[in-house]
Each structure stands twice: as C-alpha cells, then as structure tokens.
CSV table of C-alpha atoms in Angstrom, one decimal:
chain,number,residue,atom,x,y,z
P,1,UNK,CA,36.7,-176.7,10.1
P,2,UNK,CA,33.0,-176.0,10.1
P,3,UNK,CA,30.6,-178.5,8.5
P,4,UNK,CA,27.0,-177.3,7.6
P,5,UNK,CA,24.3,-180.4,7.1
P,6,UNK,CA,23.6,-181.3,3.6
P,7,UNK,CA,20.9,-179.6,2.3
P,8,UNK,CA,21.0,-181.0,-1.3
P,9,UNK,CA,21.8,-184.7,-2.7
P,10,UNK,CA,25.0,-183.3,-4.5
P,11,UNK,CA,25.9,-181.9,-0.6
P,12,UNK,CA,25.4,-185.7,0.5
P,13,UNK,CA,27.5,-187.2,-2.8
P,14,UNK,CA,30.5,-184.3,-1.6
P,15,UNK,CA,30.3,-185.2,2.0
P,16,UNK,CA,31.0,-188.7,1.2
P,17,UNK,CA,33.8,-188.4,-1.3
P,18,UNK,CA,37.5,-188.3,0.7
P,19,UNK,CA,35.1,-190.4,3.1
P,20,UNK,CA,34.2,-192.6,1.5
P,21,UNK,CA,38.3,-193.2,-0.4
P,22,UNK,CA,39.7,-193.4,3.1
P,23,UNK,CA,37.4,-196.2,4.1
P,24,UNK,CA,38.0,-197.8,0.9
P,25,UNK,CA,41.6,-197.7,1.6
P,26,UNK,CA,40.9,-199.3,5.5
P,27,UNK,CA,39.3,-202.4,4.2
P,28,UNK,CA,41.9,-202.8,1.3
P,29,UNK,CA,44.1,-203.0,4.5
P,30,UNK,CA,42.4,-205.3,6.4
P,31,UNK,CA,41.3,-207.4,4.2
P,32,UNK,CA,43.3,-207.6,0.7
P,33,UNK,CA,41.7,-209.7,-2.0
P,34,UNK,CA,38.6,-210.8,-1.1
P,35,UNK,CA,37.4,-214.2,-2.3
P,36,UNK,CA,33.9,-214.9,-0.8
P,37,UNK,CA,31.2,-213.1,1.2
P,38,UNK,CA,28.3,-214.8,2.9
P,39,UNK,CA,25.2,-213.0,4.5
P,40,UNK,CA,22.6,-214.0,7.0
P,41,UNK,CA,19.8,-211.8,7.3
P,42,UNK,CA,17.8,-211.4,10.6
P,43,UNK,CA,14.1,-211.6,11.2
P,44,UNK,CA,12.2,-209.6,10.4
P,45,UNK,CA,12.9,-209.3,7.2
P,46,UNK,CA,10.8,-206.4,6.3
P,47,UNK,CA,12.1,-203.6,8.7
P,48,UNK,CA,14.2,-200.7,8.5
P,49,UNK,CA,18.1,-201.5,9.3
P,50,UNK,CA,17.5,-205.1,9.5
P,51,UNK,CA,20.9,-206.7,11.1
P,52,UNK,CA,22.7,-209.2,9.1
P,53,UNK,CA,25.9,-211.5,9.5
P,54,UNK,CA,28.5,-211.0,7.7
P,55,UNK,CA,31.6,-213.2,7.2
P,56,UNK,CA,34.5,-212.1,4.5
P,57,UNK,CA,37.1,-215.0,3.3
P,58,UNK,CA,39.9,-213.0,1.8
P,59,UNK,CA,43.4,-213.2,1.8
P,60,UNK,CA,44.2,-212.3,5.5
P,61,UNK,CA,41.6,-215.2,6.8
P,62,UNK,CA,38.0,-214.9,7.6
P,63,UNK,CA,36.2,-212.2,9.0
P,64,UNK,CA,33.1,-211.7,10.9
P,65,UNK,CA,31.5,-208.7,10.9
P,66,UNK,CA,28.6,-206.7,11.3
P,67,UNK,CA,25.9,-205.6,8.7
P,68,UNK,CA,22.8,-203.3,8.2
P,69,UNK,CA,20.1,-203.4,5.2
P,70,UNK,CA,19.7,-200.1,4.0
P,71,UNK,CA,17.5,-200.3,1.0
P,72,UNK,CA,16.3,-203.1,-1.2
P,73,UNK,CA,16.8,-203.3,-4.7
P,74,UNK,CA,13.6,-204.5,-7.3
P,75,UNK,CA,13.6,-204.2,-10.9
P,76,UNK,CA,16.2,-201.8,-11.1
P,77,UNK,CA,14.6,-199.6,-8.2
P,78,UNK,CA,15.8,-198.5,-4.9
P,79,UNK,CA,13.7,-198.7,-2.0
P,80,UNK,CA,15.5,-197.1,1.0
P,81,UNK,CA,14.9,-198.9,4.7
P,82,UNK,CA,16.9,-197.3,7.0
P,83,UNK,CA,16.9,-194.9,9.6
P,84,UNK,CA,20.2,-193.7,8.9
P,85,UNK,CA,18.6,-190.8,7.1
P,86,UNK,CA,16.1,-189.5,9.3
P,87,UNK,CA,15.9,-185.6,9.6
P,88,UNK,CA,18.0,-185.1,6.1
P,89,UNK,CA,15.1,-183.4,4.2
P,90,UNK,CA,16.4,-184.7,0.6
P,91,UNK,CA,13.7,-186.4,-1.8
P,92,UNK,CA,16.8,-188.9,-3.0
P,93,UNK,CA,17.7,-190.2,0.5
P,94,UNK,CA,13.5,-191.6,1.2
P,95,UNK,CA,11.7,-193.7,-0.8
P,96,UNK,CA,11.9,-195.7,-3.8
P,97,UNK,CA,14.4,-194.3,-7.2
P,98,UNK,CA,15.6,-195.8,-9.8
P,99,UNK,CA,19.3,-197.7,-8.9
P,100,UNK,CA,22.5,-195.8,-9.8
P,101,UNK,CA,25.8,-195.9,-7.8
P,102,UNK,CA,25.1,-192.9,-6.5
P,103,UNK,CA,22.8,-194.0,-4.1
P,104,UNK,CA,25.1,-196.4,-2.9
P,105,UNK,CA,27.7,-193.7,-2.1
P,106,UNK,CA,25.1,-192.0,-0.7
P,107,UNK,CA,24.1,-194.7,1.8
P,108,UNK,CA,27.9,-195.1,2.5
P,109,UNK,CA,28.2,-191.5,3.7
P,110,UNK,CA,24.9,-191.7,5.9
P,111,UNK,CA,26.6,-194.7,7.5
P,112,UNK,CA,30.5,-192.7,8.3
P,113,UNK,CA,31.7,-194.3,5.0
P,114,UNK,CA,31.2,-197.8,5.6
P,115,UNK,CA,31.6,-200.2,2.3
P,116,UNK,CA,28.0,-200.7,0.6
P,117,UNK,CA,27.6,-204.5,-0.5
P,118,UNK,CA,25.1,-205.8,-3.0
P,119,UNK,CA,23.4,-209.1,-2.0
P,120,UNK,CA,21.1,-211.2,-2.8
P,121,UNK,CA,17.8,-211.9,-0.1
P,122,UNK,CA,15.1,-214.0,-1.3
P,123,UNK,CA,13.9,-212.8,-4.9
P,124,UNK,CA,15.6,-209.1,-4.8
P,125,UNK,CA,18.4,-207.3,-3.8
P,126,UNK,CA,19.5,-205.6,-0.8
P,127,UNK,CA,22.0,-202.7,-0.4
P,128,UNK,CA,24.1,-203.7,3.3
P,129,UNK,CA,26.3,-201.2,5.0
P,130,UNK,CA,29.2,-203.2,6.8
P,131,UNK,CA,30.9,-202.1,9.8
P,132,UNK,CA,34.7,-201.7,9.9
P,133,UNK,CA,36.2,-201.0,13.0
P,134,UNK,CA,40.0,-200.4,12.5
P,135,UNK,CA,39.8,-197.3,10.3
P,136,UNK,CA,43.1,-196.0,11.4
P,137,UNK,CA,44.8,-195.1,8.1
P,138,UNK,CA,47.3,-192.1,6.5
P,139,UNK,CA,43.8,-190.1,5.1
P,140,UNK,CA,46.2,-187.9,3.3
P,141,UNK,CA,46.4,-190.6,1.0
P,142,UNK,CA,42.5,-190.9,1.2
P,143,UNK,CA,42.4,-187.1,0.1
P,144,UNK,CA,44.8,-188.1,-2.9
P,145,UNK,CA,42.9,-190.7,-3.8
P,146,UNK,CA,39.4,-189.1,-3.8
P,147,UNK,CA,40.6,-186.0,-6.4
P,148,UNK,CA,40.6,-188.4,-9.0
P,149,UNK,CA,36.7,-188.5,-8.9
P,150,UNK,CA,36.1,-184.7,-8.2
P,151,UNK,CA,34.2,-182.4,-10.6
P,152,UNK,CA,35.3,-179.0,-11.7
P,153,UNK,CA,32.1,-178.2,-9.5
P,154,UNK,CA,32.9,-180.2,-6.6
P,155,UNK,CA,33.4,-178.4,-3.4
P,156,UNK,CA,36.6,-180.0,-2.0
P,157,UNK,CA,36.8,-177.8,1.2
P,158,UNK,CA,33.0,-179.4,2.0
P,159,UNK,CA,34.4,-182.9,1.5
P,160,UNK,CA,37.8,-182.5,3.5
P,161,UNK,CA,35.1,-180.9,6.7
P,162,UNK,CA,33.1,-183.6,6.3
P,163,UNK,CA,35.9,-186.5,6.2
P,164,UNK,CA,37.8,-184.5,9.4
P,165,UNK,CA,33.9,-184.8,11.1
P,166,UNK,CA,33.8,-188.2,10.6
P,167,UNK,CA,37.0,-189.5,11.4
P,168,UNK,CA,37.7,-187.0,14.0
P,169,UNK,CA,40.8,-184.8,12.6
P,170,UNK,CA,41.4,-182.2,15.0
P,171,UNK,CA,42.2,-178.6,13.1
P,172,UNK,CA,45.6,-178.2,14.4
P,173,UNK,CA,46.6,-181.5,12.4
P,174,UNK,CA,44.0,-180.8,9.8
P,175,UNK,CA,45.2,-176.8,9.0
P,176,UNK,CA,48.8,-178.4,9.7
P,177,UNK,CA,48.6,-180.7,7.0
P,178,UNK,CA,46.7,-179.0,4.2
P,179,UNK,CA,46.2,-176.0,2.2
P,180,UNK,CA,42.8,-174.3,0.0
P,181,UNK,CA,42.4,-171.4,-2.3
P,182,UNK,CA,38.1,-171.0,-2.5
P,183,UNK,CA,36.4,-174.7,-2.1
P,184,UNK,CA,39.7,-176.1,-3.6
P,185,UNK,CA,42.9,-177.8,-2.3
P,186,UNK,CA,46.1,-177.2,-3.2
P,187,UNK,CA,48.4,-178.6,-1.0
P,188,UNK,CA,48.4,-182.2,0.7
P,189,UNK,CA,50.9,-184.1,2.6
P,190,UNK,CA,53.9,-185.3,1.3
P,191,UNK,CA,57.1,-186.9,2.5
P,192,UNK,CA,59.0,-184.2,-0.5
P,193,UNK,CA,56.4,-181.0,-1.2
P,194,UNK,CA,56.4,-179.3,-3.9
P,195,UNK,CA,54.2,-176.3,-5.1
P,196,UNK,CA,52.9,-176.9,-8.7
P,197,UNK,CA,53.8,-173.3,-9.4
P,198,UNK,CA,57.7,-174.5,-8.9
P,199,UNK,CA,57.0,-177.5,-11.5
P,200,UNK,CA,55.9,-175.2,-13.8
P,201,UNK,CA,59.1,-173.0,-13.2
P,202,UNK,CA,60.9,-175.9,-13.6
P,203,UNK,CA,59.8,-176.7,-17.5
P,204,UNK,CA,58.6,-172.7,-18.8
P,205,UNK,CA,61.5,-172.1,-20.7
P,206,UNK,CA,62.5,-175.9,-21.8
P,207,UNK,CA,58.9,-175.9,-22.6
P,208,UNK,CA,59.4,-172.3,-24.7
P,209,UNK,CA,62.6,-173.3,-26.8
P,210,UNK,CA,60.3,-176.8,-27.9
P,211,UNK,CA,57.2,-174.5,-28.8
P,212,UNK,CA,59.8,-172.4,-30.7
P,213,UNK,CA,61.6,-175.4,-32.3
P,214,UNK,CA,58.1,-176.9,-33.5
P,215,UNK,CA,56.8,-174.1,-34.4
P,216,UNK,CA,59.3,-172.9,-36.7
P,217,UNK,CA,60.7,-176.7,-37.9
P,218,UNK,CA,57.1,-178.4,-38.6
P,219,UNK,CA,54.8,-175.2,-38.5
P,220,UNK,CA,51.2,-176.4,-39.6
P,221,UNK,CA,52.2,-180.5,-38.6
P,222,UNK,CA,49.3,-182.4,-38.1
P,223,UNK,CA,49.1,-185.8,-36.2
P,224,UNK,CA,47.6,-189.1,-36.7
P,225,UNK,CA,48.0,-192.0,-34.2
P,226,UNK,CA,48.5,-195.5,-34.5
P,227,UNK,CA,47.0,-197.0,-31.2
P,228,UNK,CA,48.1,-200.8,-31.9
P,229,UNK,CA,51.9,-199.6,-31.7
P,230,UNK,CA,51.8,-196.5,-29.7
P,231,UNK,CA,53.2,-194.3,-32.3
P,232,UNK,CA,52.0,-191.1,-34.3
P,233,UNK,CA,53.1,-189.5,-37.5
P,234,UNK,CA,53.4,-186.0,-37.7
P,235,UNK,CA,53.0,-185.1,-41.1
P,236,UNK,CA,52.4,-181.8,-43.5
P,237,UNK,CA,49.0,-181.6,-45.5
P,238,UNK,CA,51.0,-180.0,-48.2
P,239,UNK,CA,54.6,-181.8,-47.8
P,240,UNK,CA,56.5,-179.2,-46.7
P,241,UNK,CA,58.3,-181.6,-44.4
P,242,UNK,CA,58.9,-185.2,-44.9
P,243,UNK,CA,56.6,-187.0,-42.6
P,244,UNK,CA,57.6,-189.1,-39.5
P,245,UNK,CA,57.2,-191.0,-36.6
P,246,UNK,CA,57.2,-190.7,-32.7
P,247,UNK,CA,56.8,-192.2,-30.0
P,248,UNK,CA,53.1,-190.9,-28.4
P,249,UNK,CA,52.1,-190.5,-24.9
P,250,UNK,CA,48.1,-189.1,-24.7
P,251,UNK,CA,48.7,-186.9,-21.2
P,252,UNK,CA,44.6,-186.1,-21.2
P,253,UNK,CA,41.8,-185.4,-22.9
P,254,UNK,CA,39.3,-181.9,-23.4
P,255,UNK,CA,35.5,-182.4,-24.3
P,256,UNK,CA,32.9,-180.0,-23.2
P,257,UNK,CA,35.0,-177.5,-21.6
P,258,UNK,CA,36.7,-180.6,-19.2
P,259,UNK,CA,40.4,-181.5,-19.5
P,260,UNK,CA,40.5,-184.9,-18.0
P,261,UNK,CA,43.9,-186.9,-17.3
P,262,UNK,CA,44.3,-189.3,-19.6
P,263,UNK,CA,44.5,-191.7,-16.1
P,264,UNK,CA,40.8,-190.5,-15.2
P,265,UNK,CA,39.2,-191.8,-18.4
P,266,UNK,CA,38.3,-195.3,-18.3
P,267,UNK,CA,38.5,-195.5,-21.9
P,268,UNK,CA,42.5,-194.8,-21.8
P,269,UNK,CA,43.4,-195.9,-18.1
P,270,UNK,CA,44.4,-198.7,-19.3
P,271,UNK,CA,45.9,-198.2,-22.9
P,272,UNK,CA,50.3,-197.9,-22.6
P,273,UNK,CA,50.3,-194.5,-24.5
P,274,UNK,CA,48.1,-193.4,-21.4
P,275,UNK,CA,51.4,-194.7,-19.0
P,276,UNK,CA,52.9,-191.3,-19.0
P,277,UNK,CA,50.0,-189.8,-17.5
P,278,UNK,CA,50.1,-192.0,-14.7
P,279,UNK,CA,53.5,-191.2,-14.1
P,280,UNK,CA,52.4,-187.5,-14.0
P,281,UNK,CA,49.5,-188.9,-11.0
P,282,UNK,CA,52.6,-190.3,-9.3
P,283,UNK,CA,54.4,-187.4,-8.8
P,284,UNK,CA,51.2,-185.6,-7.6
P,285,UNK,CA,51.2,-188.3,-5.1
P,286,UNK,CA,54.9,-188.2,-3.9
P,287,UNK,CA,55.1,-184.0,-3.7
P,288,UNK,CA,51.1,-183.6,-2.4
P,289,UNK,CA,50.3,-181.5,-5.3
P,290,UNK,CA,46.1,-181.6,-5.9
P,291,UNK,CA,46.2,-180.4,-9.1
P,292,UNK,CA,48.2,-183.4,-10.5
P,293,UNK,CA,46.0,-185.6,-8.6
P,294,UNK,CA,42.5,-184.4,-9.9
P,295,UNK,CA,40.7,-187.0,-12.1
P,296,UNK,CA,38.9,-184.0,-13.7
P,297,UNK,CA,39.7,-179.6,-14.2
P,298,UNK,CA,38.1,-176.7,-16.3
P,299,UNK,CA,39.6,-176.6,-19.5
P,300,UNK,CA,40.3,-173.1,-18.2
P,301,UNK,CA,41.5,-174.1,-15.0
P,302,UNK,CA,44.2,-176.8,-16.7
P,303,UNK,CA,45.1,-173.8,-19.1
P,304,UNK,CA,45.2,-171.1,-16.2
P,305,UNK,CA,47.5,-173.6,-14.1
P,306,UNK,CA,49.7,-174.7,-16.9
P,307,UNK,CA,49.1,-178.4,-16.4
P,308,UNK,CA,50.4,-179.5,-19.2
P,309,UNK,CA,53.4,-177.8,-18.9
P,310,UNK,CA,53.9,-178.9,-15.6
P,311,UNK,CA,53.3,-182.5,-16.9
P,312,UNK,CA,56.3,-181.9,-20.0
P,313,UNK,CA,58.6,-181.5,-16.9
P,314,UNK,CA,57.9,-184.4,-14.9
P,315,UNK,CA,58.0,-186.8,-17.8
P,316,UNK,CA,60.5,-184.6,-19.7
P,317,UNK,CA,58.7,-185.2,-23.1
P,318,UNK,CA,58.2,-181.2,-24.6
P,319,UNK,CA,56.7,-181.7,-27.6
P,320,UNK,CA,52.6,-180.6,-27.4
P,321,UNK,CA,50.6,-182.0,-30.2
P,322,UNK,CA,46.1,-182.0,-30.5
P,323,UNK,CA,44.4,-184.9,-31.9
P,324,UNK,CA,40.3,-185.5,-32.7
P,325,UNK,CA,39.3,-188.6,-30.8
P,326,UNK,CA,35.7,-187.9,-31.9
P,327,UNK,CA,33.4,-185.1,-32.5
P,328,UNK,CA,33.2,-184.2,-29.0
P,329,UNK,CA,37.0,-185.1,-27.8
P,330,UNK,CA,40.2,-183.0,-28.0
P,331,UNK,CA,43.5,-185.6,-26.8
P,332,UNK,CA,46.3,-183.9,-25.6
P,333,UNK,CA,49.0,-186.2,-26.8
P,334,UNK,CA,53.1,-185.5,-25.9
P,335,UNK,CA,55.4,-186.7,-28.7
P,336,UNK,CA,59.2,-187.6,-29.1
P,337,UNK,CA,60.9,-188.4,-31.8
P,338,UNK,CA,65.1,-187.9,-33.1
P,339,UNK,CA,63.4,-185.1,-35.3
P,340,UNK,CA,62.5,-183.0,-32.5
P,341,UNK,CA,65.6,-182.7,-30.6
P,342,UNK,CA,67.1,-179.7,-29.6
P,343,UNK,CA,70.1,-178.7,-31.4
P,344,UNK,CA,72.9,-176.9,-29.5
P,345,UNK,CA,71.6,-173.6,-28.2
P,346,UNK,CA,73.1,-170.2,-29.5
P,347,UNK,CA,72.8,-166.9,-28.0
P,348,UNK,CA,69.9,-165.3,-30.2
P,349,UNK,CA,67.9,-168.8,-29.4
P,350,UNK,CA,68.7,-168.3,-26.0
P,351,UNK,CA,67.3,-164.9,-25.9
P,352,UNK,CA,64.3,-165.3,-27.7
P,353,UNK,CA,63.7,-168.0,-25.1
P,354,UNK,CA,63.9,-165.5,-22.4
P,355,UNK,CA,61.5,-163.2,-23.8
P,356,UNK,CA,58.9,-165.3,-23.5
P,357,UNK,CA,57.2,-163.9,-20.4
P,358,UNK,CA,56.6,-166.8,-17.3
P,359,UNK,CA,52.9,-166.5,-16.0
P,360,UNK,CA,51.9,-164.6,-12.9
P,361,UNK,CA,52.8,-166.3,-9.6
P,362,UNK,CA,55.4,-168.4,-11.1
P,363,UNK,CA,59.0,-167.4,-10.2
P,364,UNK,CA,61.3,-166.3,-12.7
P,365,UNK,CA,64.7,-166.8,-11.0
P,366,UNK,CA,64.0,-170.7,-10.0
P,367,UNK,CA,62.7,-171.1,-13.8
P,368,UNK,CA,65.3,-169.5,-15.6
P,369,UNK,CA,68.0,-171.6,-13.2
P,370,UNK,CA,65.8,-174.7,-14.1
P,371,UNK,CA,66.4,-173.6,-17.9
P,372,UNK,CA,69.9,-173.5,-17.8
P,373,UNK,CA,70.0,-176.9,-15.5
P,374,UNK,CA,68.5,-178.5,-18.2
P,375,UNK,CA,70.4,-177.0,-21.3
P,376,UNK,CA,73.4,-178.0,-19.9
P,377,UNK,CA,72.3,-181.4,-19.0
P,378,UNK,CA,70.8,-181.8,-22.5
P,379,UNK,CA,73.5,-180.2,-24.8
C-alpha cells in the first residue's frame, strides 16, 4: 500500500494513529503496570536528541532502556530539539508552540511510534521518545483499538499505510487481512467475521415490529432519566398512558452532526447505563467489524449504516428512545421494560412487519430467517 509523506500536521496526527495503538499495546505487553521511571540525561544538555537513560520498574521487573529528548517543555510551550523531523516542511513539527497532546503524538510518529514520556530536567520539562524493541504484536487488534479515536474526517486507509510502513506488513498479509470502501475500513481480522450488513439483517424486522409496537402503544412518549439508578420513565405530556419505568441503556450520543458511542465519550465511559455500549464495542472486536469499533461517525454515516439497529441486535434491547443531554447533545438511549414486550404475533402484524422495506445492500432472505428465529424464540 502506497504511502505519500505528510504534507500537513493532520497528515502527521493520521500517520501516527494505528501506529501509535499498536505500540501502545507492545509496551502494555512488556511491561504491565508501571510503578516508577527514572531518567538520566546526557551532556550536553542543550542539543538536539540528547540521549538519556531510562530504567522502568513495573510489574515484570526492571527495565533499561534507551531514550531521546525531543522537545522541552516551558511555561506551557513546546520547543522541539530533535532531528527526527528534518525535511518534513510542517510549521507544527519546528520550533516553539504552545503544549497540547498532539504534539506528543506527533513526536511519537516521527520516532516509528515509540511511547512519549514527560519528565522533569532541571527547571522545565522535556518530551523523551523511548525505544522499545520487541514490537511483535497481533496489529489487528492495534487497528481495533485506534478506530476508537478516529474522526468522521480521518483518513483510515493513510493510517493503515502508514502503520504497514512502519512495522513492515507486507501487502499479501496486509490485502489478506483487511478490507476499505474510499479512506475507510470495513473489515478487520477476526477469529468469527461478520459483515455489519448481516447484523443489521439480523435485527430489521425484530427492530420493525418494536418501532410498530411503540409507535402505536406509547405514540408521542417522552423520556426522562434517572442517572443515580439507571432507569427512565416514559411518560405522556397529556396522560394518554400511565407512565412507567425501564431499565435505560444510553448506546451513544449526536451533537454537531457526530454520533459518538456512548463508550467514546469520557463523560459516559464510565457511567453503568453506558455498559451496553461497550458490549456493542465487544462484538465489533470479536467479528472485526470497524463500524462498531469507531469511537466517532457522521450522524449521517451512523443513520446510513443503521448502527443503532445493528446495536438493538447484539444487545437484543429494541426499544429506541431520544433524550436532551444539553443544548447541544442528542442521547441515544435503548429502553426495556414488561410494558414493552411483544405480544404473540398474528398474521396481519406479521405482514405489516414485512412491508417494511430492508435497506439497500442488506439481504432480505438472511433478515427475514433472522425474524422468524427470533419470534419463535421469543413467543
């Protein structure tokens, strides 16, 4: 796979991306927990790529290694000193800018990915890229890994090239393993792949009969959630149904445009109602399927590939509800509750199901075999 040099800080920030993930994941192998690290800088002090010792205690032992200065950090600026970005003509890679963690994954990509510490030398900072030299690892996992911090504008077929480059992927193994459509994956390696377009088979007409159910049982509901016990209730402005509660799983999140997996947004990663969503991640990760694994999608995109659909079938909760998290943020939340069961289905239910017309690309046979599967299974 052909990889042009970055011409553009953004090209530098994509180049480093499944790079970057897949070293990550080397020194979480070699090392584990790490407890301490101690550096010992090399005279002089002042040049560009000054060596420096480097000695890791963690939970496989102690570990000396090697270490190179890139920059030094002062008052919250970045001064680059290194010559590991010589003849990239990029304003953000010379110089002095003010600090963000992009520069560090910018220095770890200039140096094939290697882990950027922070320490301290004298009276300021300094950025050191540490060598690792057992970087054999499964970098289909690294790929997996590194969707969760893609952009809808992030050029995935760039950052695959430029992780192959680096870690020397021939493209038999590469063109093998994976699959794109444009700049974007959408297939990875798995030990069971699956195609999301067959998830989505799976659930379209399970995911129908619930729309219909809702639609016609609680037409107009509106949600409120209660965070502290991880419930909602879905109520009627005007009281045409007696209120209730369910249990509440938030499956993502939509603000400017972007739906974001509920998993990608450190605001929920961590709350239980988010748990369903990582389930959903999971799944992406045992079938190789990208667009279960990507932090971040086009509301259009996530509409156009029927992600939430896809997700009602893994985590078989059908019941689609919108919530205000603030002025800018749409949550996606998936409810369940006795009141939304299905009730046996009858023959005109059944048909009206089927009428409801799957979306292009997505097989009808597998999803109306799915349907039936799953009636039979659920009553």
């Amino acid at each position: 796979m052909h990889l042009t040099a970055p011409v553009s800080f953004q090209d530098v920030l994509t180049d480093g991306l499944f790079l970057n993930a897949a070293l990550d994941l080397a020194f979480d192998k070699a090392f584990g927990r790490v407890s301490t690290v101690e550096y010992n800088f090399h005279p002089p002090a002042g040049g560009p790529d000054a060596p420096v010792d480097v000695r890791i205690t963690s939970a496989t032992g102690i570990h000396d290694l090697h270490g190179t200065r890139v920059a030094v950090i002062e008052d919250e600026q970045w001064t680059w000193l290194t010559e590991s970005t010589a003849g990239l003509d990029i304003p953000e890679l010379s110089g002095t800018h003010a600090y963000s963690t992009e520069l560090i994954h910018a220095a770890r990509t200039v140096n094939a990915g290697h882990p950027v510490f922070i320490a301290e030398q004298g009276n300021h900072l300094a950025a050191v890229s540490v060598t690792l030299h057992d970087t054999a690892l499964p970098w289909g996992f690294a790929v997996a890994n590194g969707l969760g911090q893609v952009t809808p504008a992030t050029d995935e077929r760039r950052a695959f090239a430029a992780m192959q480059a680096a870690l020397g992927i021939d493209d038999e193994t590469a063109e093998s393993a994976v699959s794109f459509a444009g700049d974007k994956l959408t297939s990875l390696p798995a030990q069971a792949p699956l195609r999301l377009d067959e998830v989505v088979a799976d659930g379209h007409y399970r995911a129908a009969e619930q729309c219909l159910l809702y639609s016609g049982r609680f037409g107009g509901a509106r949600l409120s959630l209660d965070w502290n016990r991880g419930l909602g209730l879905i109520s009627h402005p005007s009281g045409a149904f007696p209120g209730f509660e369910a249990r509440a799983h938030i499956l993502a999140t939509v603000s400017g445009g972007v739906f974001t997996w509920a998993w990608a947004n450190p605001k929920l990663v961590q709350h239980p109602m988010a748990r369903l969503a990582g389930n959903v991640r999971r799944f992406g990760f045992d079938h190789g399927i990208p667009a279960l694994l990507r932090g971040h999608t086009s509301e259009s995109t996530a509409k156009e590939q029927r992600l939430v659909q896809a997700a009602m079938r893994i985590v078989n909760v059908w019941t689609l509800e919108t919530v205000k998290l603030d002025g800018e943020t749409t949550g996606l939340v998936l409810v369940d509750a006795p009141q939304l069961q299905l009730p046996p289905l009858h023959p005109e239910v059944r048909a009206a199901v089927l009428r409801v017309p799957v979306a292009p690309g997505v097989d009808r046979n597998r999803a109306l075999a799915a349907y039936e599967q799953l009636r039979q299974l659920q009553g």
